[in-house]
Coordinates of N, CA and C in Angstrom, one line a residue:
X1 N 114.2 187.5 172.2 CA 113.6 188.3 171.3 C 112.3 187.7 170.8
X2 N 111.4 188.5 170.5 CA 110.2 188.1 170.2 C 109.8 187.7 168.6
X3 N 110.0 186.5 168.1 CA 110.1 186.4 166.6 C 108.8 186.5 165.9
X4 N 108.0 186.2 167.0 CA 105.9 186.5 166.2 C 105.9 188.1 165.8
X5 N 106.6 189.0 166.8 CA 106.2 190.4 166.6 C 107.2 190.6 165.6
X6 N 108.4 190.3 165.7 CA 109.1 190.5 164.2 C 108.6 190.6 162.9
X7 N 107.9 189.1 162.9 CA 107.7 188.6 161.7 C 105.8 189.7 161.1
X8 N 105.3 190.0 162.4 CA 104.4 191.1 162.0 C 104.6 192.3 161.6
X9 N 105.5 192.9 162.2 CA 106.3 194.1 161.1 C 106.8 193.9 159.9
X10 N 107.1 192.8 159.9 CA 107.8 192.1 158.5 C 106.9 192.3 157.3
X11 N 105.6 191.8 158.1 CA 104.5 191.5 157.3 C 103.6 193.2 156.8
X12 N 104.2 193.7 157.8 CA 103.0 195.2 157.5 C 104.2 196.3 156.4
X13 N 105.4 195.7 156.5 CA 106.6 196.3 155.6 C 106.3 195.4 154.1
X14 N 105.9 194.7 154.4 CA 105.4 194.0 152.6 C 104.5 194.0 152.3
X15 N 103.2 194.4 153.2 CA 101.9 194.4 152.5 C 101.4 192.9 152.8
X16 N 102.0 192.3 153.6 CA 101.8 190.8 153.4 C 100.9 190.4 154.5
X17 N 100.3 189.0 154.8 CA 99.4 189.0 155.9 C 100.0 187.0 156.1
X18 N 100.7 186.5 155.3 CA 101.0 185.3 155.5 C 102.5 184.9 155.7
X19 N 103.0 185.7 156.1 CA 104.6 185.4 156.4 C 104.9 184.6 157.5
X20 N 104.5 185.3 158.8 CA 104.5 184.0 160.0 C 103.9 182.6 159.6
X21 N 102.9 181.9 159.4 CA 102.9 180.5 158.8 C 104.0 180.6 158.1
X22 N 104.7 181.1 156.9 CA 105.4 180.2 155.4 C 106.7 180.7 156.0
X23 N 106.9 181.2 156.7 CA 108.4 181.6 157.1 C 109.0 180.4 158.4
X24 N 108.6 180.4 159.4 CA 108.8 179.5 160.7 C 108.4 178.1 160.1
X25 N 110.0 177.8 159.3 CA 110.3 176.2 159.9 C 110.4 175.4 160.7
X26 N 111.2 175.6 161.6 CA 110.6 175.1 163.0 C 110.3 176.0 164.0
X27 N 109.4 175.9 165.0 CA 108.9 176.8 165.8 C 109.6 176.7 167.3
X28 N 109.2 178.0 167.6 CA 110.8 177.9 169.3 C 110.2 177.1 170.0
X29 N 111.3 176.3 170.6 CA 111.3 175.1 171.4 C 112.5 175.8 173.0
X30 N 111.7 176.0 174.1 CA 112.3 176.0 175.0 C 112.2 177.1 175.9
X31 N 113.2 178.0 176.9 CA 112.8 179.3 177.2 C 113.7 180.3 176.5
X32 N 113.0 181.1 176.1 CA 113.3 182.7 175.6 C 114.5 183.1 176.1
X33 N 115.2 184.0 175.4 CA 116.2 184.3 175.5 C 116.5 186.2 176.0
X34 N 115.1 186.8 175.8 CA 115.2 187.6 175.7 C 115.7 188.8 176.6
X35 N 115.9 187.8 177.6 CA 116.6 188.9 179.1 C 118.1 189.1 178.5
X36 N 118.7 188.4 177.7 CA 120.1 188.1 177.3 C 120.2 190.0 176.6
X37 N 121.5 190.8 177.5 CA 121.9 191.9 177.0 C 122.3 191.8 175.2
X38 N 122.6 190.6 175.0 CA 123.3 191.1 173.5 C 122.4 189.2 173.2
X39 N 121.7 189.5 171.2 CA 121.2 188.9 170.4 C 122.3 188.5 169.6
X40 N 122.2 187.0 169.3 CA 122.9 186.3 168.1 C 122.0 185.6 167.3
X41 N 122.1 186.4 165.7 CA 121.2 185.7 165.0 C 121.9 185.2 163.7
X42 N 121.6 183.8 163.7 CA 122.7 182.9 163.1 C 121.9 182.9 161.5
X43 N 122.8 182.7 160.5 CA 122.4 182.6 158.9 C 123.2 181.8 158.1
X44 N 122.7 180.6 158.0 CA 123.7 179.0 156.7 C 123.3 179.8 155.7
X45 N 124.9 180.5 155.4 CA 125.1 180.9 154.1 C 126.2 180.4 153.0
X46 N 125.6 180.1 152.1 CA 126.9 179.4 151.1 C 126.9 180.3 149.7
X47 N 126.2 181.8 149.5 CA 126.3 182.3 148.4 C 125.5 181.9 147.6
X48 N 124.1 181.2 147.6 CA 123.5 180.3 146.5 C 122.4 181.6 146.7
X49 N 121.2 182.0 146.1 CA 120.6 183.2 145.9 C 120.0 182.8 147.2
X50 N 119.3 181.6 147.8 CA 118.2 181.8 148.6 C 118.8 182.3 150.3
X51 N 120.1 182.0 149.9 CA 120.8 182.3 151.1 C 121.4 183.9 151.2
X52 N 121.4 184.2 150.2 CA 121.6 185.8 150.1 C 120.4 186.9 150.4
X53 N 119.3 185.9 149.9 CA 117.9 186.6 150.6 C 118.1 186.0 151.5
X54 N 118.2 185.1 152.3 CA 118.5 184.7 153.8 C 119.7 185.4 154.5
X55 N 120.6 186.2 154.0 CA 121.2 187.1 154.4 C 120.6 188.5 155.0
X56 N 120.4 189.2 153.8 CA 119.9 190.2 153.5 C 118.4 190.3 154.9
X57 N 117.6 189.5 154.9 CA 116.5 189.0 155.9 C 117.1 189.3 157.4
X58 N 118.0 188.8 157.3 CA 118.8 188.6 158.7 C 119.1 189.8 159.2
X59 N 120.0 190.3 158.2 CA 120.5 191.4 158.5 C 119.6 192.6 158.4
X60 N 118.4 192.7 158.2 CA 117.1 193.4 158.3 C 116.5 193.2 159.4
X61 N 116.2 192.2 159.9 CA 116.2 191.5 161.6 C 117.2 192.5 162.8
X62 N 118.1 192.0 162.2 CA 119.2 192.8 163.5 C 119.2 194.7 163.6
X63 N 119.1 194.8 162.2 CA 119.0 196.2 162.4 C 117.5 196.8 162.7
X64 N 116.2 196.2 162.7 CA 114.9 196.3 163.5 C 114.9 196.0 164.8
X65 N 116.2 195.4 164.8 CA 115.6 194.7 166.7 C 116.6 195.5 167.2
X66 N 118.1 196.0 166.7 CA 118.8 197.0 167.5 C 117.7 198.4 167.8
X67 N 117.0 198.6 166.9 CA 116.1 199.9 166.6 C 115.1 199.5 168.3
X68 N 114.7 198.6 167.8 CA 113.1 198.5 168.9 C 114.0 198.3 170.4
X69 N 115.3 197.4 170.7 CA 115.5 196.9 171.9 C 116.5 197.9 172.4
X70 N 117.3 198.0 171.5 CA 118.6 198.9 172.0 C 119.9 198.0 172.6
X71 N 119.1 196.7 172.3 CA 120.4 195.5 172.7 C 121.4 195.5 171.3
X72 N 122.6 195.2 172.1 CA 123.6 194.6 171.1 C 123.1 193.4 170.3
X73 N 123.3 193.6 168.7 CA 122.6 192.4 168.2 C 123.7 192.0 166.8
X74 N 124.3 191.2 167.1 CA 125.3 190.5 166.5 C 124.8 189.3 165.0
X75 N 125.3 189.3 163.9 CA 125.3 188.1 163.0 C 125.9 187.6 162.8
X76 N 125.6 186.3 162.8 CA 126.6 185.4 163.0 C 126.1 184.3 161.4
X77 N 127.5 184.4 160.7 CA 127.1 184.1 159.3 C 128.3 182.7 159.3
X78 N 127.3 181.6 158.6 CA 128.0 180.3 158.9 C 128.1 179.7 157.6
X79 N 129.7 179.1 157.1 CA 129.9 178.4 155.6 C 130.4 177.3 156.7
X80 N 129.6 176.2 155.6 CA 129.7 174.8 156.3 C 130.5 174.2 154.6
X81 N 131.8 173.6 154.6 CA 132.3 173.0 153.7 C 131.9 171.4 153.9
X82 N 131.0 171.1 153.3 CA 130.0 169.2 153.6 C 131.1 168.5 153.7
X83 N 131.0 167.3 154.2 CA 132.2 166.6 154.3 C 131.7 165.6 153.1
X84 N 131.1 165.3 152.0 CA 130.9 165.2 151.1 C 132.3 165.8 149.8
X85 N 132.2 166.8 150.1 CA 133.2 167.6 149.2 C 134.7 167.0 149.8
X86 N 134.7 167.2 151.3 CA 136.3 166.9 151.1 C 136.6 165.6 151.1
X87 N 135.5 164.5 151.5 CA 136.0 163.3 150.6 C 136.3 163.0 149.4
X88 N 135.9 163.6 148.3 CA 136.2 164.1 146.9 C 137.5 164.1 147.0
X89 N 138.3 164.8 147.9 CA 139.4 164.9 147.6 C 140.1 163.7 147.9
X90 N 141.3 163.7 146.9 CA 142.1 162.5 147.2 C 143.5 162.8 148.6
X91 N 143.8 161.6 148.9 CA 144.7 162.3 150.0 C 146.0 161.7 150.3
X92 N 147.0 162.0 150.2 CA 148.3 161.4 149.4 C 149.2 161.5 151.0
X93 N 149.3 160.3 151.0 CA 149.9 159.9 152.3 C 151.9 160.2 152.4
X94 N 152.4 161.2 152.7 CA 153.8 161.0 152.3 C 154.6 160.8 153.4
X95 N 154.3 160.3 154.5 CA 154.7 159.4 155.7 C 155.2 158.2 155.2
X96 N 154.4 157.2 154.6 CA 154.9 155.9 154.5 C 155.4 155.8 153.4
X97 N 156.6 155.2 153.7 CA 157.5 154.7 152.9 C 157.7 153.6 152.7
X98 N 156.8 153.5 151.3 CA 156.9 151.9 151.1 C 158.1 151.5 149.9
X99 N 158.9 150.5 150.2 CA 159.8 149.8 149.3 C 159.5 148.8 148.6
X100 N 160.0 148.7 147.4 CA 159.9 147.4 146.9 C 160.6 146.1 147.0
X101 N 160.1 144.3 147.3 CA 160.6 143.7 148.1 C 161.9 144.1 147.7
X102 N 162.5 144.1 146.0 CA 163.4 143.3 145.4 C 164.4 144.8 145.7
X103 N 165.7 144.2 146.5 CA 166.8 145.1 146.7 C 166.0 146.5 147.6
X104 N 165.2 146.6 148.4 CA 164.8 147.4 149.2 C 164.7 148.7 148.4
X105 N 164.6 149.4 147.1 CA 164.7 150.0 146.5 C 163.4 151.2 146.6
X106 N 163.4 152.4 146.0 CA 162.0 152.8 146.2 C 161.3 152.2 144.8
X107 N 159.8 152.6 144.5 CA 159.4 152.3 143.5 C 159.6 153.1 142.8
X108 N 159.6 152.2 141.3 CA 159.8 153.1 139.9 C 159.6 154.7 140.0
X109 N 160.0 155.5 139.1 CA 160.0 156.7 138.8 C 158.5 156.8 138.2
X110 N 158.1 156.3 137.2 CA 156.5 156.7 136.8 C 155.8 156.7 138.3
X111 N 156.3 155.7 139.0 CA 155.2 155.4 140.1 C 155.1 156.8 140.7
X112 N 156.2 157.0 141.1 CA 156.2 157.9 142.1 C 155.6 159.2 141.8
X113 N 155.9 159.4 140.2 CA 155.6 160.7 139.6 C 154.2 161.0 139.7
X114 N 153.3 159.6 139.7 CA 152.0 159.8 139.6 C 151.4 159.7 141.0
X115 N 152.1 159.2 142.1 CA 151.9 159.7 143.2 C 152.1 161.3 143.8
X116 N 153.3 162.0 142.9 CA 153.6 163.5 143.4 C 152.3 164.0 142.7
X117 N 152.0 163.6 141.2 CA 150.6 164.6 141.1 C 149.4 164.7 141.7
X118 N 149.0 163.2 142.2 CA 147.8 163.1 143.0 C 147.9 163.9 144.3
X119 N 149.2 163.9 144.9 CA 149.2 165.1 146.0 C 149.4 166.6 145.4
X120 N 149.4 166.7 144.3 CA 149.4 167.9 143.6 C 148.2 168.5 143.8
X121 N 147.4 167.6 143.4 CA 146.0 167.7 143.1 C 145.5 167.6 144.6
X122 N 145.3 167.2 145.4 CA 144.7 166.8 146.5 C 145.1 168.8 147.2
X123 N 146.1 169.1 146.8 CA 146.9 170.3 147.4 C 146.1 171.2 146.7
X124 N 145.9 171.2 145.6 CA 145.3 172.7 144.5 C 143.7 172.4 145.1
X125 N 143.7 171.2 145.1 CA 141.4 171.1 145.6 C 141.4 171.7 147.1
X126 N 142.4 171.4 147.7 CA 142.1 171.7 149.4 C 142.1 173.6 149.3
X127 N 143.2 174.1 148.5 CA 143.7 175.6 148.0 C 142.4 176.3 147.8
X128 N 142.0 175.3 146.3 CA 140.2 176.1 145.7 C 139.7 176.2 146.9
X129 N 139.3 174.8 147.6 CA 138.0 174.8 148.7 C 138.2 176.1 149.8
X130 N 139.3 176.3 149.8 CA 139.9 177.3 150.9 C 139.4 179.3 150.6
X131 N 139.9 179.0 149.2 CA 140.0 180.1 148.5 C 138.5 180.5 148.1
X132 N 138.0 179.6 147.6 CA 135.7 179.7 147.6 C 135.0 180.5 149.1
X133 N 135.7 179.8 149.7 CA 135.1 179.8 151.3 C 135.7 181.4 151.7
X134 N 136.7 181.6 151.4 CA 137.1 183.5 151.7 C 136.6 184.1 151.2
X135 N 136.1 183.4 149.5 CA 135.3 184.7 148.7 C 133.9 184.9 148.7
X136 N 133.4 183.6 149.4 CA 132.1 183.7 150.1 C 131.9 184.2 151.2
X137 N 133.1 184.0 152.5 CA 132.4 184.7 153.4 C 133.3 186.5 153.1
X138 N 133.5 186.9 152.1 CA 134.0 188.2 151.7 C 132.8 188.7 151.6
X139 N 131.9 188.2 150.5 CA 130.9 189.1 150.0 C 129.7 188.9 151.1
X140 N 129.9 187.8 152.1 CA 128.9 188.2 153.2 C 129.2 189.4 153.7
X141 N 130.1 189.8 154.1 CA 130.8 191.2 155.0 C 130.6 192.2 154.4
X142 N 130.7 192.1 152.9 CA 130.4 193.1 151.7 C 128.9 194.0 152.0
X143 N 127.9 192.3 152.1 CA 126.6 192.8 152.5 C 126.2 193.2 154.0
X144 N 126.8 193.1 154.3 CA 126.7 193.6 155.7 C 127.3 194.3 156.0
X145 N 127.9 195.3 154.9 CA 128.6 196.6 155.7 C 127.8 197.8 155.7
X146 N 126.6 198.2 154.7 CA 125.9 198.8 154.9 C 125.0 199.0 156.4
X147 N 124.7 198.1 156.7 CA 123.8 197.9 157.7 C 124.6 198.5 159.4
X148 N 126.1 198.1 159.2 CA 127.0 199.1 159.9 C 126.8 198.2 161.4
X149 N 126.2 197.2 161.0 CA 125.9 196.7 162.7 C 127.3 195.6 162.5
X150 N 127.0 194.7 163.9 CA 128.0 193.7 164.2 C 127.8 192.2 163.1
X151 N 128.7 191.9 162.4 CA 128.9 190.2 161.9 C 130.3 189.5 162.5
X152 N 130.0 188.3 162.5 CA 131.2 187.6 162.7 C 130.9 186.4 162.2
X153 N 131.7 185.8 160.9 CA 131.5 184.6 160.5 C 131.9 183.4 160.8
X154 N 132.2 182.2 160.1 CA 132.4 180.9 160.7 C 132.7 180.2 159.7
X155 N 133.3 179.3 159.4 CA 134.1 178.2 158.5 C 134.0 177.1 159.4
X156 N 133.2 176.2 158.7 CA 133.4 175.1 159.3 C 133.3 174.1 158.9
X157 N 133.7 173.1 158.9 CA 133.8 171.6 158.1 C 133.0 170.2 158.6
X158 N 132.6 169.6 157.8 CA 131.4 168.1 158.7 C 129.9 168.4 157.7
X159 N 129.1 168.0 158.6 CA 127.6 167.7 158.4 C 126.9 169.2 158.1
X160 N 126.3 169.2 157.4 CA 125.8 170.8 157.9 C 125.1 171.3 158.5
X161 N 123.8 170.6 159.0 CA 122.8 170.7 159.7 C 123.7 170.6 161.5
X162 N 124.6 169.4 161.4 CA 125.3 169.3 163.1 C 126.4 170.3 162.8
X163 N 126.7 170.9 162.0 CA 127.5 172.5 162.1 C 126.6 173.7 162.3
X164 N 125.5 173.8 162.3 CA 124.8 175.0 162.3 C 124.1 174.6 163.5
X165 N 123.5 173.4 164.4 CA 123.5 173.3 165.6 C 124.6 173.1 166.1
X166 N 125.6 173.1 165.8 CA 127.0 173.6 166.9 C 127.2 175.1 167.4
X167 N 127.3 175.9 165.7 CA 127.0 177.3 165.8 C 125.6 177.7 166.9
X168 N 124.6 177.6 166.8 CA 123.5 178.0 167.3 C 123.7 177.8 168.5
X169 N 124.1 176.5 169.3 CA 124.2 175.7 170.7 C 125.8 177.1 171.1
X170 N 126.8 176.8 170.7 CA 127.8 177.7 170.8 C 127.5 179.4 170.8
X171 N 127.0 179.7 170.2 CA 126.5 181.8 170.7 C 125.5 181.5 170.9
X172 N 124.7 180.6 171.3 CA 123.5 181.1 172.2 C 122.5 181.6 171.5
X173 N 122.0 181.6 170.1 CA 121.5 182.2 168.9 C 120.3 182.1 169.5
X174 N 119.7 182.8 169.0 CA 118.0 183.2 169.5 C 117.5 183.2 168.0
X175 N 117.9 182.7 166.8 CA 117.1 182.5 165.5 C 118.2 182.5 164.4
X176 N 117.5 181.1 163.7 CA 118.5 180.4 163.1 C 118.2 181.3 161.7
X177 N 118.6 181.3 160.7 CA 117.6 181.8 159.2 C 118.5 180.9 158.2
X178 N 117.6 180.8 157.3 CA 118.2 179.6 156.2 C 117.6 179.5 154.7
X179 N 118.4 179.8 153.7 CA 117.4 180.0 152.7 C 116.8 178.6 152.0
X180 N 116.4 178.1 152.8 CA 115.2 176.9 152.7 C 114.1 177.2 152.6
X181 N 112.8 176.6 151.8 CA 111.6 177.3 151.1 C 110.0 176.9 152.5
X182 N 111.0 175.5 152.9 CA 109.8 174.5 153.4 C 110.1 173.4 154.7
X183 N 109.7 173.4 155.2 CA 109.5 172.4 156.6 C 110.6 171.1 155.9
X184 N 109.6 170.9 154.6 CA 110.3 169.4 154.1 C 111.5 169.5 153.5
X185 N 112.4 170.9 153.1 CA 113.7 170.4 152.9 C 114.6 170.0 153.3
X186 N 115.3 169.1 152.7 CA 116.7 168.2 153.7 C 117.0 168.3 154.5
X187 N 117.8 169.7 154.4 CA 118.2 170.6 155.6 C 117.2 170.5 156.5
X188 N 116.2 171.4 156.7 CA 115.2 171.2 157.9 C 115.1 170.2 158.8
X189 N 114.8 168.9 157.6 CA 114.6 168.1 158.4 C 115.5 167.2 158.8
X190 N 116.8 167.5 158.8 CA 118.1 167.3 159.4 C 118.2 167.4 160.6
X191 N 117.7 169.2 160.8 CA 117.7 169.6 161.9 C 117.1 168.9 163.4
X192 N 116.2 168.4 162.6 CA 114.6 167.8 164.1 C 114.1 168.8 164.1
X193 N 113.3 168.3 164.6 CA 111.9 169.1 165.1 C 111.9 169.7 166.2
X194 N 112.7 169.3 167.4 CA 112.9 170.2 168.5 C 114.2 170.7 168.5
X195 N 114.4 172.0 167.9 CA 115.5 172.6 168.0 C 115.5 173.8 169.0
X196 N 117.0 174.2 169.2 CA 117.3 175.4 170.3 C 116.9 176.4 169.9
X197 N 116.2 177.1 168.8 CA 115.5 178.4 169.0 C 114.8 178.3 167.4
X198 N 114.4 179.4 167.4 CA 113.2 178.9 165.7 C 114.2 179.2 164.7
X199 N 113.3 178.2 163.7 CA 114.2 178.6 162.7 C 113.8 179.1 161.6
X200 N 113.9 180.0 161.0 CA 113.1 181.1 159.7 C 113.6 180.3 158.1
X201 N 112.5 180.5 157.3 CA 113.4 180.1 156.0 C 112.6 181.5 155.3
X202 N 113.0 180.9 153.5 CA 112.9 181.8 152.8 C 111.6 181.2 151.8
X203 N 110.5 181.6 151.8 CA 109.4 181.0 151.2 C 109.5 182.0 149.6
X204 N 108.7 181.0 148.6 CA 108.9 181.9 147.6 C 108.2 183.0 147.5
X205 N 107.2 183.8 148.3 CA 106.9 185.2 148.6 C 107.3 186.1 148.7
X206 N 109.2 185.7 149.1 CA 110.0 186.7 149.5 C 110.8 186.6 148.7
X207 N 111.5 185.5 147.8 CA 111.8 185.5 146.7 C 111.9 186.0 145.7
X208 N 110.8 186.1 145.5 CA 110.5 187.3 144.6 C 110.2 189.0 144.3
X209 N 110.2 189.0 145.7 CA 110.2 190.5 146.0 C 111.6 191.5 145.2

């Protein structure tokens, strides 16, 4: 797909004339994809606003490029749970059975008690994290039902940047979108510089719209 001419329609639908610069965080690296019958265009969404305009962007993309190509053009919407978060959690080992030396006995009752809560707790945090992640990628599907085209999302757990080049590397994505403002955010520059197809963010231009 051609993302310069995209991003020029983009620009003549907002009145705008600087969107290609402030949009392309990183720029395509490699060959085109465009002989490919069916488009995957991938979006790191976690529900935070910039990624909902990074939704919404995307899903404006697919339904302009079904219009102009006539190819199948699929979204591919990605919740990365950081592995930051599930270290947070505590993790209550109930395999090992440890005894106390004296008379091979188990340990004390307080002990134990306060071992069943911590897997209480380790059980209700893993539950929320699980139960966040449905209701975010819910209201992604929510937003993309209007548009009536194809989504298919993703759950996935680790790094976020090497989860969203797994996704990208895995469907074959022809444009990543991300609601990052700038070249220099974290994210971005997690990525590298030479990535498998461009990557769009959300500059404050569009923001505000």
């Amino acid at each position: 797909m051609n993302v310069h001419s995209m991003l020029v329609r983009l620009e003549g639908t907002l009145g705008r004339a600087d969107l290609v610069q402030k949009m392309v965080l990183i720029p395509a690296a490699g060959s085109s994809r465009a002989e490919d019958s069916e488009i995957n265009l991938v979006v790191g969404y976690s529900n935070s606003p910039g990624s909902q305009t990074a939704l919404d962007l995307t899903l404006w993309i697919a339904h302009q490029t079904r219009l102009a190509t006539g190819k199948q053009v699929t979204v591919q919407v990605v919740y990365v749970i950081d592995d930051g978060i599930m270290n947070r959690i505590p993790v209550f080992d109930s395999g090992r059975k440890r005894k106390e030396k004296a008379e091979g006995e188990w340990r004390t009752s307080r002990t134990a008690i306060a071992e069943l809560e911590t897997a209480t707790k380790a059980q209700y945090g893993t539950a929320e994290l699980f139960e966040q992640a449905d209701r975010i990628l819910w209201n992604a599907r929510c937003m993309a039902e209007e548009w009536r085209g194809s989504l298919k999302t993703h759950l996935r757990f680790g790094v976020v940047a090497k989860e969203l080049k797994e996704v990208v590397a895995t469907e074959k994505a022809s444009l990543l979108i991300l609601g990052c403002d700038s070249p220099s955010h974290p994210l971005v520059r997690q990525l590298g510089k030479s990535f498998p197809c461009p990557v769009l963010g959300i500059p404050s231009v569009l923001e505000g719209e």
